[in-house]
mmCIF file of C-alpha atoms in Angstrom:
data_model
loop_
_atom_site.group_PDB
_atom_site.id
_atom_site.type_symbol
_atom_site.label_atom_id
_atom_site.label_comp_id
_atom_site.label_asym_id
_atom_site.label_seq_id
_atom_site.Cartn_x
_atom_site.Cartn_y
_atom_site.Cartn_z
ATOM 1 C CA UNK D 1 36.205 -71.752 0.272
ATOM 2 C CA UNK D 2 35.600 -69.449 -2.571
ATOM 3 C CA UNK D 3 33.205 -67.180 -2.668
ATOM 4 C CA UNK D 4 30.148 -67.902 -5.163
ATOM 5 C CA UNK D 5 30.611 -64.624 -6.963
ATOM 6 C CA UNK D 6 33.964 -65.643 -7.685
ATOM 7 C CA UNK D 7 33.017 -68.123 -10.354
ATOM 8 C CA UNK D 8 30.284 -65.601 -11.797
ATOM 9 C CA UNK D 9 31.264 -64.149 -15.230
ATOM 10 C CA UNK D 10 30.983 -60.412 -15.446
ATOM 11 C CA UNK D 11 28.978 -59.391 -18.248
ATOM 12 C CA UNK D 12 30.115 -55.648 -19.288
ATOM 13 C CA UNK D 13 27.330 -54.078 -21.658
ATOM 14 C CA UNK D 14 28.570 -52.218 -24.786
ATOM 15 C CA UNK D 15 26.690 -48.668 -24.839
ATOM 16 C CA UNK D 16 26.821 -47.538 -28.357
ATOM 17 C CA UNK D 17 27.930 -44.312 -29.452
ATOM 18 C CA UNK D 18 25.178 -41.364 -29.372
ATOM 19 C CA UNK D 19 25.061 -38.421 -29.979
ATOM 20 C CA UNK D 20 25.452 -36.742 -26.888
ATOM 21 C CA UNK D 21 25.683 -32.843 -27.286
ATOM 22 C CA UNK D 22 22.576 -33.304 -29.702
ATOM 23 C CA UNK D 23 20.675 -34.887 -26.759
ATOM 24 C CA UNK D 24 21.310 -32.309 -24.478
ATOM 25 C CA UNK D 25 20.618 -29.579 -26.199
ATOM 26 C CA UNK D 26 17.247 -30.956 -27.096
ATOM 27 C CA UNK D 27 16.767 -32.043 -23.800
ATOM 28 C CA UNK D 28 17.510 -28.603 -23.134
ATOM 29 C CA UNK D 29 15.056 -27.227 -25.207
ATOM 30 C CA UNK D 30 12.373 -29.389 -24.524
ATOM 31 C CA UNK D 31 12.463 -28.222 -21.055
ATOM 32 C CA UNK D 32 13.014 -24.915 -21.800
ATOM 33 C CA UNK D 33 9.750 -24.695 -23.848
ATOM 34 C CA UNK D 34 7.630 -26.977 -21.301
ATOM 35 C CA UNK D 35 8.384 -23.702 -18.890
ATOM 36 C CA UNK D 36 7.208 -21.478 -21.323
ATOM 37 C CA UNK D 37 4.046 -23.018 -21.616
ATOM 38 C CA UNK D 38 3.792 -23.476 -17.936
ATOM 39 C CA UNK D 39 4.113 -19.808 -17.483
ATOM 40 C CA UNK D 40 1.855 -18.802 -19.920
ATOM 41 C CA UNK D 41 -0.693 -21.129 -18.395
ATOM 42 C CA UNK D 42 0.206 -19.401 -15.165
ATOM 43 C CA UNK D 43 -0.208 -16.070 -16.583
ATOM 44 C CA UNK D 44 -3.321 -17.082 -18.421
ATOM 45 C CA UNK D 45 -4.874 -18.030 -14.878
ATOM 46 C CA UNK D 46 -3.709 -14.641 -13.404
ATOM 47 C CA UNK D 47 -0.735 -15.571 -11.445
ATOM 48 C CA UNK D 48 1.565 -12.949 -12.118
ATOM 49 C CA UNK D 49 5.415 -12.728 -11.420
ATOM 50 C CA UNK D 50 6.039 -9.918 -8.946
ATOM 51 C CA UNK D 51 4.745 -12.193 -5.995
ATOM 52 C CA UNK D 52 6.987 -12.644 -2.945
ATOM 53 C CA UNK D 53 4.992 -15.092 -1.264
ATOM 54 C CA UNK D 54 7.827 -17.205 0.068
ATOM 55 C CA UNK D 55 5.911 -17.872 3.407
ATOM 56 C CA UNK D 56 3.426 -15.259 5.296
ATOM 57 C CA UNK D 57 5.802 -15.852 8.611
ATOM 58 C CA UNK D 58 9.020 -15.137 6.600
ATOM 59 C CA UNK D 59 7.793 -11.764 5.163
ATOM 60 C CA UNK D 60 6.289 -10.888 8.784
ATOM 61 C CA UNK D 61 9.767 -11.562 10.313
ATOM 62 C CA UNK D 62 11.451 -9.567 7.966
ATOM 63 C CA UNK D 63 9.640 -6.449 8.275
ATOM 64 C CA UNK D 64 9.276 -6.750 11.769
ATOM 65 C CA UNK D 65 13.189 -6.899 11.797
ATOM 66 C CA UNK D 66 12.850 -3.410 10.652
ATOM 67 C CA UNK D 67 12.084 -2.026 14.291
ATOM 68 C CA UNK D 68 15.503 -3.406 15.445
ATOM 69 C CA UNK D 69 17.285 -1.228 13.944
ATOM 70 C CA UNK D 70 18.571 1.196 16.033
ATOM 71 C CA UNK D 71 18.482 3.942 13.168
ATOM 72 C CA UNK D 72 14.979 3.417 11.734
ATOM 73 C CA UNK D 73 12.677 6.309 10.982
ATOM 74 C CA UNK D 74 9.206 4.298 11.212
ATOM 75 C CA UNK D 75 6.558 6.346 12.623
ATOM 76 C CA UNK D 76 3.609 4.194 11.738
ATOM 77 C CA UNK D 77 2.719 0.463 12.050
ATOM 78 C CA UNK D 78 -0.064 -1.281 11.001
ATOM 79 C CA UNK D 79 -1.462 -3.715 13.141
ATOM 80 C CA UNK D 80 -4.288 -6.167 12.807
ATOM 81 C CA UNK D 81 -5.876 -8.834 10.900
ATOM 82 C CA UNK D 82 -6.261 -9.268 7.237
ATOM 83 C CA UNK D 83 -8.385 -6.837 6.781
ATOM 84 C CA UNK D 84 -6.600 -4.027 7.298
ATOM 85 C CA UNK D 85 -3.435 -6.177 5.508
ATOM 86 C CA UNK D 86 -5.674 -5.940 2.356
ATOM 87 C CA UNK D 87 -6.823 -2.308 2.975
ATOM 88 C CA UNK D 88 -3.529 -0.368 3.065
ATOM 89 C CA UNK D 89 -2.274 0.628 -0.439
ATOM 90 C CA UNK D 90 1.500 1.454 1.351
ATOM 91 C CA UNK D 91 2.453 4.109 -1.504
ATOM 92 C CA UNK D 92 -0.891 6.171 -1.053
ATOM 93 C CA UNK D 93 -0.509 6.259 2.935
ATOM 94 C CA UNK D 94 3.308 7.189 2.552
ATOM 95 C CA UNK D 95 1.954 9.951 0.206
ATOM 96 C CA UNK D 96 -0.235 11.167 2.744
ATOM 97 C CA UNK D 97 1.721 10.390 5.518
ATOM 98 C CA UNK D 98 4.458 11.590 4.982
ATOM 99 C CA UNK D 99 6.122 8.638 6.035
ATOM 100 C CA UNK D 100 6.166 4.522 4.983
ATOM 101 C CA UNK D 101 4.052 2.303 7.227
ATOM 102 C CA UNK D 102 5.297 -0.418 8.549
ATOM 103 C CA UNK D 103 3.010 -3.343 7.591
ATOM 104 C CA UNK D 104 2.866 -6.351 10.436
ATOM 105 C CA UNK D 105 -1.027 -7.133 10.154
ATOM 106 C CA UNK D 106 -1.578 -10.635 9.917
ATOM 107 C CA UNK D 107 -4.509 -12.624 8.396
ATOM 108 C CA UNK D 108 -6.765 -15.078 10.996
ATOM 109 C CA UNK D 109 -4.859 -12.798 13.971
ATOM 110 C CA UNK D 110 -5.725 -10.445 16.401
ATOM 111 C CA UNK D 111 -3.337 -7.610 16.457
ATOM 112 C CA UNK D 112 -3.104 -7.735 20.385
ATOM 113 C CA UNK D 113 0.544 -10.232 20.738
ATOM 114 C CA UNK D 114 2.027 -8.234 18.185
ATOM 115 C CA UNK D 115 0.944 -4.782 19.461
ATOM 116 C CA UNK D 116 2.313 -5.973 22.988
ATOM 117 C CA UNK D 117 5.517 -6.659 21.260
ATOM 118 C CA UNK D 118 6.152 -4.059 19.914
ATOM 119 C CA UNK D 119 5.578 -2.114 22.923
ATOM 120 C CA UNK D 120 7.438 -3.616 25.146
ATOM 121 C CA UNK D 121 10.324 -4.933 22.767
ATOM 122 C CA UNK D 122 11.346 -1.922 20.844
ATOM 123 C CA UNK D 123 11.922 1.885 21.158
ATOM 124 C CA UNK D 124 8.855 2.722 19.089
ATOM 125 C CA UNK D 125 7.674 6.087 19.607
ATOM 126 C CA UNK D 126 5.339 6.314 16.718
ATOM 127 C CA UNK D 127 1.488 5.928 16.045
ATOM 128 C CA UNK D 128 0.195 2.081 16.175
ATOM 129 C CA UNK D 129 -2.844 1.426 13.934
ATOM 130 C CA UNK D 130 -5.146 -0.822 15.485
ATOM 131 C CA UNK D 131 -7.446 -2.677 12.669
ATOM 132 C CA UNK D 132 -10.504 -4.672 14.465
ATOM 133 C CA UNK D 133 -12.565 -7.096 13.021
ATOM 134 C CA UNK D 134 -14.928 -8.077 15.141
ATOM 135 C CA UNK D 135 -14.294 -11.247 17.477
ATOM 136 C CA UNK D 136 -10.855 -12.185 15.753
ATOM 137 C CA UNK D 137 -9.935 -9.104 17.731
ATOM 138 C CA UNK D 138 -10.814 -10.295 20.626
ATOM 139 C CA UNK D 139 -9.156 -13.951 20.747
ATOM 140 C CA UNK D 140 -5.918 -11.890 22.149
ATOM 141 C CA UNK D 141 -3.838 -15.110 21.275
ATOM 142 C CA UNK D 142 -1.441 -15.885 18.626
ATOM 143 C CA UNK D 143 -4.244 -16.742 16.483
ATOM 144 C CA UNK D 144 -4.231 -19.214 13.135
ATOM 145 C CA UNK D 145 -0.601 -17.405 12.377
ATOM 146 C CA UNK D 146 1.025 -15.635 14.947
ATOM 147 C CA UNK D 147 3.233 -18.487 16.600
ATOM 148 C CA UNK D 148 5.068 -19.664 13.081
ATOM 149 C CA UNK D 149 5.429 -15.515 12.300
ATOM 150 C CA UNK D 150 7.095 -14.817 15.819
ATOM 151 C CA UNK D 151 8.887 -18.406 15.418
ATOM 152 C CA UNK D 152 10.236 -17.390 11.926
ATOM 153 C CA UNK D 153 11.485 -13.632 13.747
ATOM 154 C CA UNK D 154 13.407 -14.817 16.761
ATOM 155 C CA UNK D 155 14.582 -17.903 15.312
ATOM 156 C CA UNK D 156 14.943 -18.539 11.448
ATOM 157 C CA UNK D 157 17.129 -21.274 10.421
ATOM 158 C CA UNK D 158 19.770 -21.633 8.005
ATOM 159 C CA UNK D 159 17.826 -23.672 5.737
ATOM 160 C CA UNK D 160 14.585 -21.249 6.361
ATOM 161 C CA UNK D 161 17.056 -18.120 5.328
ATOM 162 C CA UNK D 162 18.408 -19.468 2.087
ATOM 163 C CA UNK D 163 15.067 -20.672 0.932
ATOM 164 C CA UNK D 164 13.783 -17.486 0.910
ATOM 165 C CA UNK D 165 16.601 -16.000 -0.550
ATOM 166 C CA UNK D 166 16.447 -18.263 -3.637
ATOM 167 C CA UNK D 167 12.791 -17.913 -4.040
ATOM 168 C CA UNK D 168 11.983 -14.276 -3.966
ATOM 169 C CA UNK D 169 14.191 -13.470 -7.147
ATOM 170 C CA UNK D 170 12.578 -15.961 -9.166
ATOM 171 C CA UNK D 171 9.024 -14.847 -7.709
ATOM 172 C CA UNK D 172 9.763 -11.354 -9.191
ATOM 173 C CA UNK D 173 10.215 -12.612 -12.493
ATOM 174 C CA UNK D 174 7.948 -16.125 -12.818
ATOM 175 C CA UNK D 175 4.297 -16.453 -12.370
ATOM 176 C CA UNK D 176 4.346 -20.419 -11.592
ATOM 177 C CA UNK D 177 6.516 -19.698 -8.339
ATOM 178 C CA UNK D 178 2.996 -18.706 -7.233
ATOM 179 C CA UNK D 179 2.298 -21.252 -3.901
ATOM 180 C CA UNK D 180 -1.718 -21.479 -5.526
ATOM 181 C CA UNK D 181 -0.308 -22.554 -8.647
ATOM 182 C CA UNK D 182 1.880 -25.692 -7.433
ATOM 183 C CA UNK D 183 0.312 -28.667 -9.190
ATOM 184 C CA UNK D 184 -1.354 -29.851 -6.239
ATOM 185 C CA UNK D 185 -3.310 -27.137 -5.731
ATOM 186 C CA UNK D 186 -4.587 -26.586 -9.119
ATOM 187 C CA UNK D 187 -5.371 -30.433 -8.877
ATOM 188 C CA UNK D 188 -7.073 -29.777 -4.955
ATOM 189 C CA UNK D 189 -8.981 -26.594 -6.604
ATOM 190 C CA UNK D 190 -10.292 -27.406 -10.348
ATOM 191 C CA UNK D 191 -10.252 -30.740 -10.934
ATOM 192 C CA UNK D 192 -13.387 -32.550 -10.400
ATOM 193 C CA UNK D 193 -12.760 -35.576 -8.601
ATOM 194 C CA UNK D 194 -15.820 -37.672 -7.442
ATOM 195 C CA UNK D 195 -16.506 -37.560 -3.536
ATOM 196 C CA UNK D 196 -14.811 -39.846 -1.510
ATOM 197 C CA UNK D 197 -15.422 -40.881 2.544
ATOM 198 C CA UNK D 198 -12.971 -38.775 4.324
ATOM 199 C CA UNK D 199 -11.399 -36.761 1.427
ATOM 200 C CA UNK D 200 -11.001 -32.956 1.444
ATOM 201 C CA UNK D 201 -13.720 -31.272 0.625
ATOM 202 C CA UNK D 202 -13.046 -28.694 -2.198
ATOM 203 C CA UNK D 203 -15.744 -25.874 -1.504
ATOM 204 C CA UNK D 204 -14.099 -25.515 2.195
ATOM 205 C CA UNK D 205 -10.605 -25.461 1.486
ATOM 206 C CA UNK D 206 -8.211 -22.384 1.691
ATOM 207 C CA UNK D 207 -8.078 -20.367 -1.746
ATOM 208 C CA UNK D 208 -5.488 -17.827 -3.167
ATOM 209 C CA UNK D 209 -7.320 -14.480 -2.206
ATOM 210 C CA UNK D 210 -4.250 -11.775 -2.962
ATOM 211 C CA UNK D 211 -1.050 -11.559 -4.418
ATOM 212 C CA UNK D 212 1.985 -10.175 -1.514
ATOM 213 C CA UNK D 213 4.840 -7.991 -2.824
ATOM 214 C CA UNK D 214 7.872 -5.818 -1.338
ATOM 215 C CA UNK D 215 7.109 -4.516 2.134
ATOM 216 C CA UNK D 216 4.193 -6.815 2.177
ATOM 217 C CA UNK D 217 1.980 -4.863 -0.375
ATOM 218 C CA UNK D 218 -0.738 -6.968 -0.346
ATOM 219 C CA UNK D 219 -3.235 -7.143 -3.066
ATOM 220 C CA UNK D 220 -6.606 -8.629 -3.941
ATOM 221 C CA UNK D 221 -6.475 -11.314 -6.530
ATOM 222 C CA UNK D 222 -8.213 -10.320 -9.626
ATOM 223 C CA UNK D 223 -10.265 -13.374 -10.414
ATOM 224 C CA UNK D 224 -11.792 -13.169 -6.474
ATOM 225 C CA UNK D 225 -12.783 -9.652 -7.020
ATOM 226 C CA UNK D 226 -15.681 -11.313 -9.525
ATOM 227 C CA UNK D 227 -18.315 -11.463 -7.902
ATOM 228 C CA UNK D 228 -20.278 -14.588 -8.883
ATOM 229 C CA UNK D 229 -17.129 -16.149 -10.254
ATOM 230 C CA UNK D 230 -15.795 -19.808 -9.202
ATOM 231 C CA UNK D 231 -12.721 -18.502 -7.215
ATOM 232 C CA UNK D 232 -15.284 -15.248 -5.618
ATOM 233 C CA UNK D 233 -17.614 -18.406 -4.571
ATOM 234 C CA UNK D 234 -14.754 -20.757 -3.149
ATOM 235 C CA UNK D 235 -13.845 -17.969 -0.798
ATOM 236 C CA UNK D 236 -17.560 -17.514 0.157
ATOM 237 C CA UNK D 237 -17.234 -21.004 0.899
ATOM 238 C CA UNK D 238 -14.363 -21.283 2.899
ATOM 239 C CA UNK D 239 -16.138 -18.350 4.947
ATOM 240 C CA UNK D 240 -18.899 -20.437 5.809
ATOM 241 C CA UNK D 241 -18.378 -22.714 8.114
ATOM 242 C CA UNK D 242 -17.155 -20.081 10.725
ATOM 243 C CA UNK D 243 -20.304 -17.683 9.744
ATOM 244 C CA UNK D 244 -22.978 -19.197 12.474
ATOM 245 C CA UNK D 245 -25.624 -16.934 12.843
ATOM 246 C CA UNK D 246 -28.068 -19.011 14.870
ATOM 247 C CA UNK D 247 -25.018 -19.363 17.372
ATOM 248 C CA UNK D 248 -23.956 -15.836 18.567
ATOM 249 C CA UNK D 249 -22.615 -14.456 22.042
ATOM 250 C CA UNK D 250 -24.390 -13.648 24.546
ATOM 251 C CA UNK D 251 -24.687 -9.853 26.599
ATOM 252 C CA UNK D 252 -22.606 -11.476 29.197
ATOM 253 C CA UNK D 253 -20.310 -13.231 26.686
ATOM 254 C CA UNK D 254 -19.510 -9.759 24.887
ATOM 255 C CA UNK D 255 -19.066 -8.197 28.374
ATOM 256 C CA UNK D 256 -16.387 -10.152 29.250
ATOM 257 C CA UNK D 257 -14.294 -10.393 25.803
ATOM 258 C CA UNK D 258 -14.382 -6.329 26.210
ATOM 259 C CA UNK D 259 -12.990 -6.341 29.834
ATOM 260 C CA UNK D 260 -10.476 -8.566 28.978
ATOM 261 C CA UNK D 261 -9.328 -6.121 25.769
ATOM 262 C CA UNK D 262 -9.669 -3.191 27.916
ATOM 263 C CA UNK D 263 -7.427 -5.079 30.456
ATOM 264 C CA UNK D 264 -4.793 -6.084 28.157
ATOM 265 C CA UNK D 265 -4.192 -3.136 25.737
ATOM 266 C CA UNK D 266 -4.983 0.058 28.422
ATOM 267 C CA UNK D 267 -1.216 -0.441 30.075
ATOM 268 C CA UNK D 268 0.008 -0.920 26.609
ATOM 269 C CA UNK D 269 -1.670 2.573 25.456
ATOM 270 C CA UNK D 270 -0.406 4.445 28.829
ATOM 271 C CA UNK D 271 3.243 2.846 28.069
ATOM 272 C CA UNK D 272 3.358 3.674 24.261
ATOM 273 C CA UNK D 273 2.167 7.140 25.289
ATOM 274 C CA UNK D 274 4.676 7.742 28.285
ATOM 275 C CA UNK D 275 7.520 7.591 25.887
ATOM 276 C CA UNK D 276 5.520 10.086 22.674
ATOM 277 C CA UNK D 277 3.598 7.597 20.703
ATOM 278 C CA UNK D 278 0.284 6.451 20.552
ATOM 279 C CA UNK D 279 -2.514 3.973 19.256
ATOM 280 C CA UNK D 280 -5.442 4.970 17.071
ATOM 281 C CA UNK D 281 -7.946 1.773 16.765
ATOM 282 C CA UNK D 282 -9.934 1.220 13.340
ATOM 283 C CA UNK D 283 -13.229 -0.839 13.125
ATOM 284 C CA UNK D 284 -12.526 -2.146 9.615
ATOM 285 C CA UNK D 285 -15.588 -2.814 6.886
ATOM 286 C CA UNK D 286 -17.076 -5.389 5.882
ATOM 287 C CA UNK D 287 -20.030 -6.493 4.004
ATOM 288 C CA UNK D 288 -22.410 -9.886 3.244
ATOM 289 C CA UNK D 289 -22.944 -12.213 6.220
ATOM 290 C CA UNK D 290 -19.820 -11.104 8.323
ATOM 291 C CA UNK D 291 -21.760 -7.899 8.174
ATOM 292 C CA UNK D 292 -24.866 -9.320 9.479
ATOM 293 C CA UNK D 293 -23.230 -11.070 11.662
ATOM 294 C CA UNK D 294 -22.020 -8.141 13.609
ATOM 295 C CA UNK D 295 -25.322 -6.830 13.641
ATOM 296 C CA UNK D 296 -27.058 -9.643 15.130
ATOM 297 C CA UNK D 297 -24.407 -9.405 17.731
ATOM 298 C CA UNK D 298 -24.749 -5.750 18.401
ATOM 299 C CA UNK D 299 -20.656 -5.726 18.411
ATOM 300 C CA UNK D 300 -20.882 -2.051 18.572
ATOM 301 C CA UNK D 301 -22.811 -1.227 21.380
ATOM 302 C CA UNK D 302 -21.348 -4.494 23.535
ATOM 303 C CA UNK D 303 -18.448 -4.361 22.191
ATOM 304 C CA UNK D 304 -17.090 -1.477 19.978
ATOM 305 C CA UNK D 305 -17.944 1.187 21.921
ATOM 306 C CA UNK D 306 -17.429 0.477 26.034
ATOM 307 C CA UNK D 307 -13.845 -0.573 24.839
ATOM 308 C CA UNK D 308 -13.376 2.599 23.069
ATOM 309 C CA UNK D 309 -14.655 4.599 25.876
ATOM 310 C CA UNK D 310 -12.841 2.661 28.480
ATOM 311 C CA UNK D 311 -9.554 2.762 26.920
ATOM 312 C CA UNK D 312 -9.910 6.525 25.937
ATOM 313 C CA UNK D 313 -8.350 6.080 22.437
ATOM 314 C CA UNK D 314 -8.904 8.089 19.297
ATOM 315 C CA UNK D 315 -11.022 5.777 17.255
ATOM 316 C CA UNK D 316 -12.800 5.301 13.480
ATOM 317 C CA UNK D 317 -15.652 3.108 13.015
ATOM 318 C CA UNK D 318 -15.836 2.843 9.498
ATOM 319 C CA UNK D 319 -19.259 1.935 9.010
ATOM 320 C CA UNK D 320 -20.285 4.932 10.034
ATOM 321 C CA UNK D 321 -18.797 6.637 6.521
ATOM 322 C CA UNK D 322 -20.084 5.067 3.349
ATOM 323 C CA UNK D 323 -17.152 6.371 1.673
ATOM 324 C CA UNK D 324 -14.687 4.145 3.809
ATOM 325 C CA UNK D 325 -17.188 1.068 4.025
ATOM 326 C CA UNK D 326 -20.583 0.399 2.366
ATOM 327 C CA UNK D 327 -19.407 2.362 -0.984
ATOM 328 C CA UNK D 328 -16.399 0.256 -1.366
ATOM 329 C CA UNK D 329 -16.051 -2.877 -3.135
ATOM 330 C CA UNK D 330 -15.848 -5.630 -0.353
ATOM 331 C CA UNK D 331 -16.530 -9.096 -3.305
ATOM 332 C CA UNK D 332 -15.931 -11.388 -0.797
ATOM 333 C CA UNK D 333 -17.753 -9.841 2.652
ATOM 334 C CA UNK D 334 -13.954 -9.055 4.015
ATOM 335 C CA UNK D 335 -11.739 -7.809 1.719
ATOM 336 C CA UNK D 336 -11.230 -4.435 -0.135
ATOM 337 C CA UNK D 337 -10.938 -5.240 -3.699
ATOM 338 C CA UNK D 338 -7.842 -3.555 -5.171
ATOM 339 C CA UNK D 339 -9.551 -0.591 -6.255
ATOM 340 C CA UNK D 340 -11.353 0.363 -3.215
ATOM 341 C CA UNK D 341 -7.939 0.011 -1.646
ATOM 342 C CA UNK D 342 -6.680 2.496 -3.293
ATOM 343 C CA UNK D 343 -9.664 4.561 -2.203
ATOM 344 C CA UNK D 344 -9.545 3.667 1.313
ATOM 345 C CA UNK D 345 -6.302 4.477 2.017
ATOM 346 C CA UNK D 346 -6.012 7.922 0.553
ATOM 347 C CA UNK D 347 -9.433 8.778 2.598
ATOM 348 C CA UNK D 348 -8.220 7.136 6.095
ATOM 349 C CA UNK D 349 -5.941 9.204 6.591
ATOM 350 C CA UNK D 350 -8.358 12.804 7.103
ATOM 351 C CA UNK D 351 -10.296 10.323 9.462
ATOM 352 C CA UNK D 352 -7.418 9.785 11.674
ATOM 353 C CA UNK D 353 -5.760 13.013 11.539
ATOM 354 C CA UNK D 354 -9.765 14.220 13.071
ATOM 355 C CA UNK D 355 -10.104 11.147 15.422
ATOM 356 C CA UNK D 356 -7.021 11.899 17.086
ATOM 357 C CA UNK D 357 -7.348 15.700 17.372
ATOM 358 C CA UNK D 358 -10.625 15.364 18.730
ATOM 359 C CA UNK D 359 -9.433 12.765 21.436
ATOM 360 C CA UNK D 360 -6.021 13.782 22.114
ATOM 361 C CA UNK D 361 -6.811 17.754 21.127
ATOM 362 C CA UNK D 362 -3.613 17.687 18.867
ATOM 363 C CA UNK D 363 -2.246 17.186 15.538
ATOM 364 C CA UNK D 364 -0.961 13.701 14.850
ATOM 365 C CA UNK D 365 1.373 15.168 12.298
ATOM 366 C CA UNK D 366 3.537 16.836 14.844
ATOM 367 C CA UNK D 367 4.095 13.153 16.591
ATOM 368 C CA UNK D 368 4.845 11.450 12.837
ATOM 369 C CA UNK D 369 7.463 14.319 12.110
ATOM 370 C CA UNK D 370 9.421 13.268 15.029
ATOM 371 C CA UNK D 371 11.445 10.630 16.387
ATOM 372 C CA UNK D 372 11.829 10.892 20.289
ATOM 373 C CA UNK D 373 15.262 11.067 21.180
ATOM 374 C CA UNK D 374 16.626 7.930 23.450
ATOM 375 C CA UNK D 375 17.324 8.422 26.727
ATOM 376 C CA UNK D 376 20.745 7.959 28.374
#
């Protein structure tokens, strides 16, 4: 029995003749000049090229890739939450340094997995600086970021590598490579969309607040440091719902959460030290209704300060300087704004130089020169 498509007729369409190489070329064009004007926009909306934003754990896992190397010269790491991420100008503290700091703070994390990492992973011999922020500090987990950024170090894939191999070069030079710039976050962010039962809610979402380059330079973004401007006021907002102040711990509460610090990072501090380096701990600033916060709270006396004493550590608390806290720009209660960075960072540095000669009763520079030798 045939089959039925063997008595179909096979209709063949004619395509006429076009002009091919024309169509291309304007095709070409066309596209050519819709990315133009989609960088410009970009631009215009101060997303600049220079961004390597291909993924916070990616960056992390590169730099902390840095420590394996059995002929690195790092003396200092940075270690903490965002704050001190957006404090650290890395040019002015190599400047006054003397040497390049290593930049592994990581934003919504307390700095404790990573310190403990590094201590008991590497040959680090250097100086470890500490950044606090009060309670994130304490969760001594991997926090909102930690697991994907230790993921991404001990076991990037293939696919992971090459992505961020082709998007950092185009980063450098393009402004819409910018992740807060993909269309659906420009739609998520600015277009007004009436309120729907169980949609996102726009004034508590996450919002572009700095711009990450080379060594993980990070930088605030310039329309956040406005204060009273829509993208300054989302941020506010997305602060908010974590910013409780009827709710705050209690004596006993804080009591704990400073035992269990002291507990985890005083055999950390004695190791580090055994083998020539050493920790210096920073109470980073802050302003607005974080700062108030803290107050309420008394984290200093319950918190701040038994730790410090327990663990016997050179320490700054900058709110005790204007010039390192309530002088600074902070536009979003947090953050250093990009100039106050600049600021901060080439004043930290006398602070910790005196904070460790008065705990340790000598000069830090002498440990930063030098790289202990390896033992057989």
């Amino acid at each position: 029995m045939p089959l039925f498509t063997s008595n179909s007729k096979i209709v063949y369409r004619d395509i006429p003749e076009q002009p091919w190489g024309k169509i291309i070329i304007t095709s070409l064009l066309l596209s050519l000049l819709l990315l133009v004007g989609w960088e410009l926009l970009a631009r215009k909306m101060h997303h600049q090229p220079g961004g390597y934003l291909s993924g916070m754990d990616a960056m992390w896992a590169n730099e902390r890739r840095k420590l394996d190397s059995p002929d690195h010269n790092i003396r200092v790491v940075l270690t903490g939450s965002s704050r001190l991420l957006w404090a650290a100008d890395l040019n002015i503290m190599e400047q006054q340094l003397g040497t390049r700091p290593l930049q592994l703070a990581l934003p919504g994390t307390s700095p404790a997995l990573f310190v403990e990492d590094i201590v008991e992973n590497t040959d680090f011999d250097g100086i470890i600086l500490v950044g606090v922020t009060p309670f994130l500090f304490n969760w001594l987990t991997e926090g909102y970021f930690g697991k994907d950024a230790f993921q991404r170090y001990h076991s990037e894939s293939p696919s992971q590598w090459l992505s961020t191999k082709l998007h950092d070069p185009l980063a450098k030079n393009f402004g819409f490579i910018d992740e807060a710039f993909s269309l659906f976050e420009l739609v998520d962010h600015y277009v007004a969309l009436p309120e729907r039962k169980n949609s996102k809610v726009l004034n508590q979402q996450g919002w572009k607040l700095g711009d990450v380059y080379q060594d993980r330079q990070t930088d605030m973004w310039a329309p956040v440091e406005q204060e009273g401007s829509f993208d300054n006021q989302q941020i506010l907002n997305f602060w908010l719902p974590g910013l409780n102040l009827n709710k705050l711990k209690t004596a006993e509460e804080m009591a704990q959460m400073t035992d269990e610090a002291v507990n985890f990072f005083r055999p950390l501090i004695t190791k580090l030290r055994q083998r020539g380096g050493d920790m210096v701990f920073i109470r980073m600033p802050s302003r607005g209704l974080y700062l108030e916060r803290d107050v309420k709270s008394n984290y200093r006396e319950l918190s701040w300060q038994p730790m410090i004493e327990a663990l016997n550590v050179p320490a700054i608390n900058t709110m005790d300087f204007p010039e390192l806290s309530s002088q600074l720009e902070i536009p979003e209660w947090s953050h250093l704004s990009r100039k106050s960075q600049d600021v901060w960072s080439e004043k930290i540095i006398a602070y910790i130089e005196e904070a460790y000669y008065q705990n340790r009763k000598a000069d830090i520079n002498d440990l930063l020169k030098t790289k202990q030798p390896l033992e057989n």
